[in-house]
Coordinates of C-alpha atoms and ligand atoms in Angstrom, one line a residue:
M4 CA 32.6 -12.2 -1.1
S5 CA 29.4 -13.4 -2.7
A6 CA 29.6 -15.4 -5.7
E7 CA 28.9 -12.3 -8.1
E8 CA 31.9 -9.8 -6.5
Y9 CA 35.0 -10.1 -7.7
I10 CA 38.7 -8.5 -8.0
I11 CA 40.5 -7.8 -11.1
Y12 CA 43.9 -7.0 -11.5
T13 CA 45.2 -6.1 -15.2
D14 CA 48.0 -5.1 -17.1
G15 CA 49.4 -5.7 -20.4
A16 CA 53.3 -5.0 -21.8
C17 CA 54.5 -4.9 -25.4
S18 CA 57.8 -5.3 -26.7
G19 CA 58.0 -2.2 -29.2
N20 CA 55.7 -0.2 -30.6
P21 CA 54.2 -2.0 -32.6
G22 CA 55.7 -4.8 -31.7
P23 CA 54.9 -8.4 -30.2
G24 CA 52.9 -7.7 -26.6
G25 CA 51.0 -9.5 -23.9
W26 CA 48.7 -9.4 -21.4
G27 CA 47.7 -10.7 -18.5
A28 CA 45.0 -10.9 -15.4
V29 CA 44.3 -12.4 -11.9
I30 CA 40.8 -12.8 -10.6
L31 CA 39.8 -13.0 -7.4
D32 CA 36.8 -14.5 -6.1
G33 CA 37.3 -14.8 -2.6
D34 CA 37.8 -18.7 -2.7
S35 CA 40.4 -19.1 -5.3
V36 CA 42.6 -16.3 -7.6
Q37 CA 42.6 -17.0 -11.3
E38 CA 45.4 -16.0 -13.5
I39 CA 45.1 -15.6 -17.7
S40 CA 47.1 -14.0 -19.9
G41 CA 47.7 -14.1 -23.6
S42 CA 49.8 -12.3 -26.5
A43 CA 49.2 -11.0 -30.3
D44 CA 52.1 -10.2 -32.3
E45 CA 52.2 -7.0 -33.8
T46 CA 50.6 -5.2 -31.3
T47 CA 51.1 -1.9 -29.0
N48 CA 51.2 -1.8 -25.2
Q49 CA 47.6 0.7 -25.1
R50 CA 46.4 -2.3 -27.0
M51 CA 47.3 -5.0 -24.8
E52 CA 46.4 -3.1 -21.3
L53 CA 42.5 -2.8 -22.9
Q54 CA 42.7 -6.8 -24.1
A55 CA 43.7 -7.3 -20.1
A56 CA 40.4 -6.0 -19.3
V57 CA 38.2 -7.4 -21.9
E58 CA 39.5 -10.6 -20.9
A59 CA 39.2 -10.4 -17.9
L60 CA 35.9 -8.7 -17.7
R61 CA 34.8 -12.2 -19.4
H62 CA 35.6 -14.3 -17.3
V63 CA 33.2 -12.9 -14.8
P64 CA 29.6 -14.2 -15.3
P65 CA 26.4 -10.9 -16.3
G66 CA 26.2 -8.5 -13.6
S67 CA 28.6 -9.4 -11.4
K68 CA 30.0 -6.8 -9.0
V69 CA 33.8 -6.2 -9.9
K70 CA 36.8 -4.0 -8.4
L71 CA 38.8 -4.1 -11.6
Y72 CA 42.9 -2.3 -11.0
S73 CA 45.0 -1.2 -13.5
D74 CA 48.0 1.2 -13.8
S75 CA 47.0 2.5 -16.9
A76 CA 45.7 5.9 -16.3
Y77 CA 44.1 6.2 -19.6
L78 CA 42.2 3.6 -19.1
V79 CA 41.2 4.3 -15.5
N80 CA 40.5 7.5 -16.9
C81 CA 38.0 7.0 -19.4
F82 CA 35.8 5.6 -17.4
N83 CA 35.6 7.6 -14.1
E84 CA 35.5 10.6 -16.2
G85 CA 33.0 9.5 -18.9
W86 CA 35.4 9.9 -22.3
M87 CA 33.9 7.4 -24.3
K88 CA 30.1 9.8 -23.8
R89 CA 32.2 12.5 -25.4
W90 CA 34.0 10.1 -28.0
L91 CA 30.5 8.8 -29.3
S92 CA 29.0 12.4 -30.2
N93 CA 32.1 14.0 -31.0
G94 CA 33.4 10.7 -33.8
W95 CA 35.8 9.2 -32.0
Q96 CA 37.6 12.1 -31.3
S97 CA 41.0 12.7 -28.6
S98 CA 40.4 16.0 -26.6
K99 CA 43.6 17.1 -28.8
G100 CA 42.0 16.7 -31.9
K101 CA 43.3 13.1 -32.6
K102 CA 41.2 9.6 -33.8
V103 CA 41.2 7.4 -30.9
E104 CA 42.6 4.2 -31.5
N105 CA 41.8 1.1 -30.6
Q106 CA 37.7 1.7 -31.2
D107 CA 36.5 -2.0 -31.1
L108 CA 38.4 -2.9 -28.0
W109 CA 37.1 0.3 -26.3
E110 CA 33.4 -0.9 -27.4
L111 CA 34.2 -4.4 -26.2
L112 CA 34.9 -2.5 -22.9
F113 CA 32.1 -0.2 -22.5
E114 CA 29.9 -3.5 -23.8
L115 CA 31.3 -5.5 -20.4
A116 CA 31.4 -2.9 -18.6
E117 CA 27.7 -2.1 -19.3
I118 CA 26.4 -5.3 -17.8
N119 CA 28.5 -5.7 -14.7
R120 CA 28.8 -3.2 -12.0
V121 CA 32.6 -2.5 -12.4
E122 CA 35.0 -0.1 -10.0
W123 CA 37.8 1.7 -11.6
I124 CA 41.0 1.8 -9.6
K125 CA 44.2 3.4 -10.8
V126 CA 47.4 1.7 -8.9
K127 CA 50.6 2.4 -8.8
G128 CA 52.6 -0.3 -10.5
H129 CA 55.0 -3.1 -10.6
A130 CA 57.3 -2.0 -7.1
D131 CA 54.1 -0.9 -5.3
D132 CA 51.6 -3.7 -6.4
R133 CA 52.0 -7.2 -5.8
Y134 CA 49.0 -8.2 -7.7
N135 CA 50.1 -5.8 -10.4
Q136 CA 53.6 -7.3 -10.2
C137 CA 52.2 -10.7 -11.2
C138 CA 49.8 -9.2 -14.0
D139 CA 53.2 -8.1 -15.4
K140 CA 54.9 -11.2 -14.9
L141 CA 52.3 -12.9 -16.6
A142 CA 52.0 -10.6 -19.2
R143 CA 55.7 -10.5 -20.6
G144 CA 55.7 -14.4 -19.7
A145 CA 52.9 -14.4 -22.7
I146 CA 55.3 -12.6 -24.9
N147 CA 58.0 -14.6 -24.3
K148 CA 56.2 -17.9 -24.7
S149 CA 54.7 -16.0 -28.3
Q150 CA 58.4 -15.8 -28.8
N151 CA 59.8 -19.1 -28.4
K152 CA 62.3 -18.0 -25.5
G153 CA 60.0 -20.1 -22.8
A154 CA 58.8 -18.2 -20.2
G155 CA 61.6 -16.4 -18.8
D156 CA 62.9 -16.3 -15.5
E157 CA 61.5 -19.4 -13.0
N158 CA 59.3 -17.4 -10.8
L159 CA 57.5 -16.5 -14.1
S160 CA 57.1 -20.1 -15.3
A161 CA 56.3 -20.9 -11.7
E162 CA 53.3 -17.8 -12.0
A163 CA 52.6 -18.1 -15.4
E164 CA 51.5 -21.7 -15.2
D165 CA 49.6 -21.7 -12.5
T166 CA 46.2 -20.8 -12.6
G167 CA 44.3 -21.9 -9.9
K168 CA 46.1 -20.5 -7.0
F169 CA 48.2 -17.3 -6.4
K170 CA 51.6 -17.2 -5.9
T171 CA 54.3 -14.9 -4.1
K172 CA 57.7 -14.2 -5.7
G173 CA 59.8 -17.7 -5.4
G174 CA 56.8 -20.1 -6.1
R175 CA 55.9 -20.0 -2.3
K176 CA 52.0 -20.9 -1.3
L177 CA 50.3 -17.7 -0.5
R178 CA 49.5 -17.5 3.3
R179 CA 45.8 -16.2 4.5
I180 CA 44.9 -14.6 7.5
G181 CA 41.0 -14.2 7.9
L182 CA 39.9 -11.4 10.1
L183 CA 36.0 -10.4 11.2
T184 CA 34.7 -7.7 13.2
G185 CA 32.0 -9.1 16.0
G186 CA 29.5 -7.5 18.7
G187 CA 29.0 -3.4 18.7
D188 CA 30.8 -1.0 16.9
C189 CA 33.1 1.4 17.8
P190 CA 35.4 4.1 16.5
G191 CA 39.0 2.4 15.8
L192 CA 37.9 -1.2 14.2
N193 CA 38.6 0.4 10.6
A194 CA 42.0 1.2 12.1
V195 CA 42.5 -2.0 13.1
I196 CA 41.4 -3.9 9.8
R197 CA 44.1 -1.6 8.2
A198 CA 46.9 -2.8 10.8
V199 CA 46.6 -6.1 10.0
V200 CA 46.0 -5.9 6.3
K201 CA 48.8 -3.7 5.9
G202 CA 51.1 -5.5 8.6
A203 CA 50.3 -8.8 7.2
G204 CA 50.7 -7.6 3.7
Y205 CA 54.0 -5.7 3.7
N206 CA 55.8 -7.4 6.4
Y207 CA 55.1 -11.3 5.8
D208 CA 53.2 -11.6 2.5
I209 CA 50.2 -13.1 4.2
E210 CA 47.1 -12.0 2.3
S211 CA 44.1 -10.8 4.5
I212 CA 40.3 -12.1 4.1
G213 CA 37.4 -10.1 5.6
F214 CA 34.7 -11.9 6.7
N215 CA 31.6 -9.6 6.3
N216 CA 29.2 -9.3 9.4
G217 CA 31.1 -10.7 12.0
F218 CA 30.1 -14.5 12.8
K219 CA 27.5 -14.3 10.5
G220 CA 30.2 -13.7 7.5
L221 CA 32.4 -16.7 9.1
V222 CA 29.6 -19.3 9.4
E223 CA 27.4 -18.3 5.2
N224 CA 31.3 -17.8 3.7
D225 CA 30.1 -14.3 3.0
A226 CA 34.2 -12.6 2.7
V227 CA 36.4 -10.1 0.5
V228 CA 40.1 -10.3 0.0
L229 CA 41.8 -7.3 1.7
D230 CA 44.6 -5.9 0.3
D231 CA 46.1 -2.2 0.4
Y232 CA 43.9 -0.8 -2.0
A233 CA 40.6 -1.7 0.3
V234 CA 42.1 -0.3 3.5
S235 CA 43.0 2.7 1.8
G236 CA 41.4 5.9 3.4
I237 CA 40.2 3.9 6.7
L238 CA 42.0 4.6 9.1
T239 CA 40.6 7.8 9.9
R240 CA 36.5 6.1 9.5
G241 CA 34.1 5.4 12.2
G242 CA 32.3 1.7 12.4
T243 CA 33.9 -1.6 10.3
I244 CA 34.3 -1.7 6.4
L245 CA 33.2 -5.6 7.5
G246 CA 30.4 -5.0 8.9
T247 CA 29.6 -6.4 12.3
S248 CA 26.6 -7.9 14.4
N249 CA 26.4 -8.0 18.0
R250 CA 23.3 -11.4 17.4
D251 CA 24.8 -14.4 15.2
N252 CA 26.1 -17.0 17.4
P253 CA 27.9 -19.7 15.7
F254 CA 26.7 -22.3 17.9
D255 CA 22.7 -20.8 18.2
F256 CA 22.9 -19.8 15.0
R257 CA 19.2 -18.4 14.2
P258 CA 18.7 -18.1 9.8
G259 CA 17.0 -14.1 10.3
G260 CA 19.9 -13.2 12.1
S261 CA 17.2 -12.4 14.3
D262 CA 17.0 -12.1 18.1
Y263 CA 13.2 -13.2 18.6
Q264 CA 13.8 -16.3 16.6
E265 CA 13.2 -19.2 19.2
T266 CA 15.4 -21.6 17.8
G267 CA 19.2 -21.5 16.6
V268 CA 21.2 -24.2 15.0
D269 CA 25.4 -25.3 15.5
R270 CA 26.1 -24.1 12.4
S271 CA 30.1 -24.1 13.8
S272 CA 31.2 -26.8 11.8
D273 CA 29.9 -24.6 8.8
A274 CA 32.3 -22.0 10.0
V275 CA 35.4 -24.4 10.3
E276 CA 34.9 -25.4 7.2
N277 CA 34.4 -22.1 5.7
L278 CA 38.1 -21.2 7.1
A279 CA 39.7 -24.5 5.8
K280 CA 37.7 -24.1 2.1
R281 CA 39.7 -20.8 2.3
N282 CA 42.9 -22.1 3.2
I283 CA 43.0 -19.5 6.3
E284 CA 45.7 -20.4 8.9
A285 CA 44.4 -18.3 11.3
L286 CA 41.3 -16.5 12.8
V287 CA 41.6 -12.5 14.1
V288 CA 38.6 -11.6 16.2
I289 CA 38.7 -8.4 16.7
G290 CA 35.8 -8.1 19.4
G291 CA 34.1 -7.7 22.7
D292 CA 33.3 -10.0 25.2
G293 CA 30.4 -11.8 23.5
S294 CA 32.9 -11.8 20.3
L295 CA 35.7 -12.7 22.5
L296 CA 34.1 -15.9 24.1
L297 CA 32.9 -17.3 20.7
A298 CA 36.7 -16.9 19.9
H299 CA 37.3 -19.1 22.7
R300 CA 34.9 -21.5 21.9
F301 CA 36.4 -21.6 17.8
S302 CA 39.7 -22.6 19.4
K303 CA 38.4 -25.7 21.5
L304 CA 37.2 -26.4 17.7
G305 CA 40.7 -26.4 17.3
V306 CA 40.7 -23.2 14.9
P307 CA 44.1 -21.3 15.5
V308 CA 42.4 -17.9 16.9
I309 CA 43.9 -14.2 18.0
G310 CA 41.9 -11.7 20.0
I311 CA 42.1 -7.8 19.5
P312 CA 40.2 -6.6 22.3
K313 CA 37.6 -3.6 21.5
T314 CA 34.7 -1.9 23.4
I315 CA 33.7 1.5 24.6
D316 CA 32.8 0.1 27.9
N317 CA 36.7 -0.7 28.8
D318 CA 34.9 -4.2 30.7
L319 CA 37.7 -6.1 30.1
P320 CA 39.7 -7.5 32.5
A321 CA 43.1 -8.7 30.6
T322 CA 43.6 -5.3 29.2
D323 CA 44.0 -1.8 30.5
I324 CA 42.2 -0.1 27.7
T325 CA 40.2 -1.4 24.9
F326 CA 40.6 0.7 22.1
G327 CA 36.9 2.6 21.2
F328 CA 36.7 4.1 24.7
D329 CA 38.3 6.8 24.4
S330 CA 36.8 8.1 21.6
A331 CA 33.5 7.3 23.1
V332 CA 34.7 9.1 25.9
T333 CA 35.9 12.3 24.0
T334 CA 32.2 12.0 22.6
A335 CA 30.4 12.1 25.9
T336 CA 32.1 14.8 27.4
E337 CA 32.1 17.0 24.0
A338 CA 28.7 16.6 25.1
I339 CA 28.3 17.0 28.3
D340 CA 29.5 20.4 27.4
K341 CA 27.3 21.5 25.5
I342 CA 24.6 20.3 28.2
H343 CA 26.7 22.7 30.6
T344 CA 26.0 25.7 28.7
T345 CA 22.3 25.0 28.4
A346 CA 22.0 23.8 32.1
E347 CA 23.4 27.7 33.0
S348 CA 20.9 29.0 31.0
H349 CA 18.3 27.8 32.1
H350 CA 19.0 26.7 35.9
R351 CA 18.2 23.1 35.2
V352 CA 19.7 20.4 36.9
M353 CA 20.9 18.8 33.4
V354 CA 21.3 14.6 33.1
V355 CA 23.4 13.0 30.8
E356 CA 22.7 9.3 30.3
V357 CA 25.9 7.1 28.9
M358 CA 26.8 4.0 27.7
G359 CA 29.2 1.8 29.8
R360 CA 27.1 -1.8 30.5
H361 CA 27.6 -2.9 34.2
A362 CA 30.6 -0.7 34.4
G363 CA 30.7 2.7 35.2
W364 CA 34.0 4.1 33.1
I365 CA 32.1 6.3 30.1
A366 CA 30.9 7.5 33.0
L367 CA 33.3 8.5 35.2
Q368 CA 35.9 9.6 32.7
A369 CA 33.6 11.6 30.7
G370 CA 31.8 13.0 33.8
M371 CA 35.3 14.2 35.8
A372 CA 36.2 15.7 31.9
G373 CA 33.1 17.5 31.6
G374 CA 33.1 18.5 34.7
G375 CA 29.9 16.8 36.2
D376 CA 28.8 17.5 39.6
I377 CA 27.5 14.1 40.1
I378 CA 28.4 10.9 38.8
L379 CA 26.6 8.1 38.9
I380 CA 28.0 4.3 38.0
P381 CA 26.6 1.0 38.2
E382 CA 29.5 0.3 40.8
L383 CA 27.9 2.1 43.7
P384 CA 24.4 1.7 43.7
F385 CA 23.3 5.3 45.1
K386 CA 20.5 7.1 46.6
Y387 CA 18.3 9.5 45.6
S388 CA 18.0 11.5 49.1
Y389 CA 22.1 12.5 48.7
V390 CA 21.7 13.3 44.8
A391 CA 19.6 15.8 45.6
E392 CA 21.2 16.7 49.1
K393 CA 24.0 17.8 46.3
I394 CA 21.9 19.9 44.2
T395 CA 20.5 21.6 47.4
E396 CA 23.6 22.2 48.8
R397 CA 25.2 23.7 45.1
R398 CA 21.8 25.8 45.0
R399 CA 22.7 27.6 48.4
R400 CA 26.2 27.9 47.3
G401 CA 24.4 30.3 44.4
K402 CA 25.1 27.4 42.1
K403 CA 22.0 27.4 39.8
F404 CA 22.1 24.3 38.0
S405 CA 24.2 21.0 38.2
I406 CA 24.7 18.1 36.3
V407 CA 24.5 14.5 36.6
V408 CA 26.1 11.8 34.9
V409 CA 24.3 8.7 35.1
A410 CA 25.5 5.5 33.7
E411 CA 22.8 2.8 32.0
G412 CA 24.0 0.4 34.2
A413 CA 24.1 2.5 37.5
Y414 CA 20.3 1.7 39.8
P415 CA 19.7 3.1 43.3
A416 CA 20.7 0.7 46.5
G417 CA 18.8 -2.0 46.9
E418 CA 17.1 -1.6 43.4
E419 CA 17.8 -2.9 40.5
P420 CA 19.1 -1.7 37.0
I421 CA 16.5 -0.7 34.7
Y422 CA 16.3 -2.2 30.9
Q423 CA 14.6 -2.1 28.0
Q424 CA 12.6 -4.7 26.5
K425 CA 12.7 -5.9 22.7
G426 CA 10.9 -9.5 22.7
D427 CA 13.2 -11.4 24.7
V428 CA 16.4 -9.2 24.5
K429 CA 16.9 -6.9 27.2
R430 CA 18.5 -3.8 26.7
L431 CA 20.3 -1.7 29.2
G432 CA 18.4 2.2 29.1
G433 CA 16.0 4.3 30.9
I434 CA 17.9 5.2 34.1
G435 CA 18.4 9.1 33.1
T436 CA 15.1 9.5 33.0
V437 CA 14.0 8.2 36.1
V438 CA 17.0 10.2 37.7
S439 CA 15.9 13.3 36.3
R440 CA 11.9 12.9 37.3
E441 CA 13.7 12.0 40.8
I442 CA 15.0 15.4 40.8
E443 CA 12.6 17.4 40.0
K444 CA 10.8 16.0 42.8
L445 CA 12.9 16.3 45.5
T446 CA 14.6 19.5 44.9
G447 CA 11.5 21.2 42.5
M448 CA 14.1 22.0 40.2
E449 CA 13.8 21.9 36.8
S450 CA 15.3 19.0 35.1
R451 CA 15.9 17.5 31.5
A452 CA 17.6 14.3 30.5
T453 CA 19.3 13.2 27.5
V454 CA 20.4 9.7 26.5
L455 CA 23.7 9.6 24.4
G456 CA 22.8 6.3 23.0
H457 CA 24.4 4.8 19.7
L458 CA 26.5 8.8 19.3
Q459 CA 29.0 7.5 21.1
R460 CA 30.0 4.5 19.1
G461 CA 30.1 6.4 16.4
G462 CA 31.7 8.8 14.1
S463 CA 35.8 9.2 13.9
P464 CA 38.2 7.5 16.0
T465 CA 40.6 9.7 18.4
S466 CA 44.6 9.9 17.6
Y467 CA 44.6 7.7 20.9
D468 CA 42.5 5.0 19.5
R469 CA 44.0 5.2 16.4
V470 CA 47.3 4.4 17.2
L471 CA 46.4 2.4 20.0
A472 CA 44.3 0.2 17.2
T473 CA 47.1 0.3 15.1
R474 CA 49.5 -1.2 17.8
F475 CA 46.6 -4.0 18.5
G476 CA 46.4 -4.7 14.3
V477 CA 50.4 -5.1 14.3
K478 CA 50.3 -7.2 17.5
A479 CA 47.8 -9.7 16.3
V480 CA 50.2 -10.0 12.6
E481 CA 53.6 -10.5 14.7
L482 CA 51.3 -13.6 17.0
F483 CA 50.3 -14.6 13.6
Q484 CA 53.9 -14.4 12.2
K485 CA 55.4 -16.8 15.5
G486 CA 52.7 -19.1 15.4
H487 CA 51.1 -17.9 18.9
F488 CA 47.5 -18.9 18.4
N489 CA 44.8 -18.3 21.0
E490 CA 45.8 -15.5 22.5
M491 CA 44.7 -12.1 22.9
V492 CA 46.6 -8.6 22.3
C493 CA 46.1 -6.3 25.2
L494 CA 47.8 -3.0 27.1
K495 CA 49.8 -3.3 29.6
G496 CA 50.5 -0.1 31.3
N497 CA 52.2 1.2 28.4
Q498 CA 53.9 -2.0 27.0
V499 CA 51.3 -3.9 24.2
K500 CA 51.2 -7.0 24.8
S501 CA 49.2 -10.1 25.0
V502 CA 47.4 -13.1 26.6
D503 CA 46.1 -16.6 26.8
L504 CA 43.0 -16.5 25.9
E505 CA 40.9 -18.4 28.5
E506 CA 42.5 -16.2 30.8
A507 CA 41.2 -13.3 29.0
V508 CA 37.4 -13.9 28.4
Q509 CA 36.9 -14.5 32.6
G510 CA 35.2 -11.5 34.3
T511 CA 34.5 -8.0 34.0
K512 CA 36.4 -5.5 34.4
R513 CA 35.0 -2.9 36.6
V514 CA 35.5 0.8 38.4
D515 CA 36.9 0.2 41.6
P516 CA 35.2 2.0 44.2
D517 CA 38.4 2.4 46.4
S518 CA 40.7 3.8 43.3
E519 CA 42.8 6.8 42.9
L520 CA 40.6 7.7 40.1
V521 CA 37.5 7.7 42.1
R522 CA 39.3 9.7 45.3
T523 CA 40.5 12.4 43.0
A524 CA 36.9 13.1 41.6
L525 CA 35.8 13.0 45.4
A526 CA 38.6 15.4 46.1
V527 CA 36.9 17.6 43.9
G528 CA 34.1 17.6 45.0
T529 CA 31.9 15.6 42.7
S530 CA 29.5 13.4 44.7
F531 CA 28.1 9.6 43.2
G532 CA 25.0 9.5 45.1
H533 CA 26.9 7.9 47.8
L534 CA 28.1 7.8 51.5
L535 CA 31.6 8.1 50.5
Ligands
F6P604 O1 28.9 -3.1 24.6 C1 28.9 -1.9 24.0 C2 27.2 -0.7 24.0 O2 26.9 0.3 23.0 C3 27.1 -1.0 25.1 O3 27.4 0.2 26.0 C4 25.3 -0.7 25.0 O4 24.6 -1.1 26.3 C5 25.3 -1.7 24.0 O5 26.5 -2.1 23.8 C6 24.2 -0.8 23.2 O6 24.1 -2.8 22.1 P1 23.1 -2.3 20.7 O7 23.9 -1.6 19.8 O8 22.7 -3.4 20.5 O9 21.9 -1.2 21.2

């Protein structure tokens, strides 16, 4: 979280109407949590709710971005439904024609809301929200103090008097877990974030701190507190609410985050320091091989880390499946289905290039699911003559179109994979167009190539990925709670387990040409452009 972003919780309380009242607020700015409170002798509950918001907003520098959580529907609705505009034009009349009370505080509040960017959010209330509960206690503590009754129960006094650090019920120090999403995004990242935050909060009262934009946020100390509300409604959303980056290596950090800068700086010590400053006990890294390798390097520096394997490529050896893979395969399959109908209409050979880096998992599974006639994967370097033969043989049997699914990392025997060069950076891609061109040359049939590209990384996760991501997130929290660090969660058979991170970052999982999956594809007549 940058210095100008705040999360504020407020609450008011009153013993009587009117009667002695109090207000309390918790202000989170990422690094620290500030608690403030105050009281009034003869007041009302509504005045105290408003006073809490006024005082809390006075504590943030003008121009701040604020998320303000309150259990007062009246307060939140006023801002979200534009009541003030109505009140100004109708002489402070409520919708029931009554005079709006507490005009002085409303005006102050509107002024403060205007100079800050405030998002008003309704919380359910004390039973459901830890921070709201704390505000309520602060407010009641303030009433008691003003009435010379002392601060009430022990827990309350511990919380009300501690202005530096938020403490959980019973005065225990708050535990914190850090998390970040690194590398290329994929469907299911938000589901994991949600599972970690909810799993940690509900079960162990552990607070989650999310670093923005992968390891960049860790180096630059850019983070947000993730509570129940921050992760509400994200289970089904693609992408990552934290942002990600596949180019910010803290050990070789390039200030502009650019691939094209020549020299990098080792900023790993800043990253370690930032974790310590925020009292984060362990870092959960949700990433593919690159991010997990970085996590492993941090573990060597003494940072307790926990890995969660993600990638659409499914190429991590220590887990049977990574989340994101099923969603990518589903998207690619839907695309192949659509390509099928146009191929049939035009009697064409349609080539579909899918992602997967140097592993053919997406091509194989989507190719099989979409009924691809030819599937080209990096594990089986192909020959154009075999590809053409299969198409010609199909035509002889009256099949006037063919579907070729090609993995971006596939290549003809004796040649190299095709890369696109951008500055110093090489990314796989382009084989689809080359295959399509060669097919036209060798068969005389019309061919078109479609590159699915980043479509495969976007959109909502499948139900399988949502469940797997949730299982992984909860398991990571369990590892944290047990103090099992420097491990990666994984799926073995149908069991979620964990493996040593050291082991998890070794090698690449690729398709075994002799596997049952490949043999099944062959058994239904699929060609791999290879003599198998
Ligand atoms: O690793 C995921 C992946 O989508 C690969 O399948 C693909 O080769 C690569 O990332 C693309 O990376 P970028 O998002 O940098 O183009």
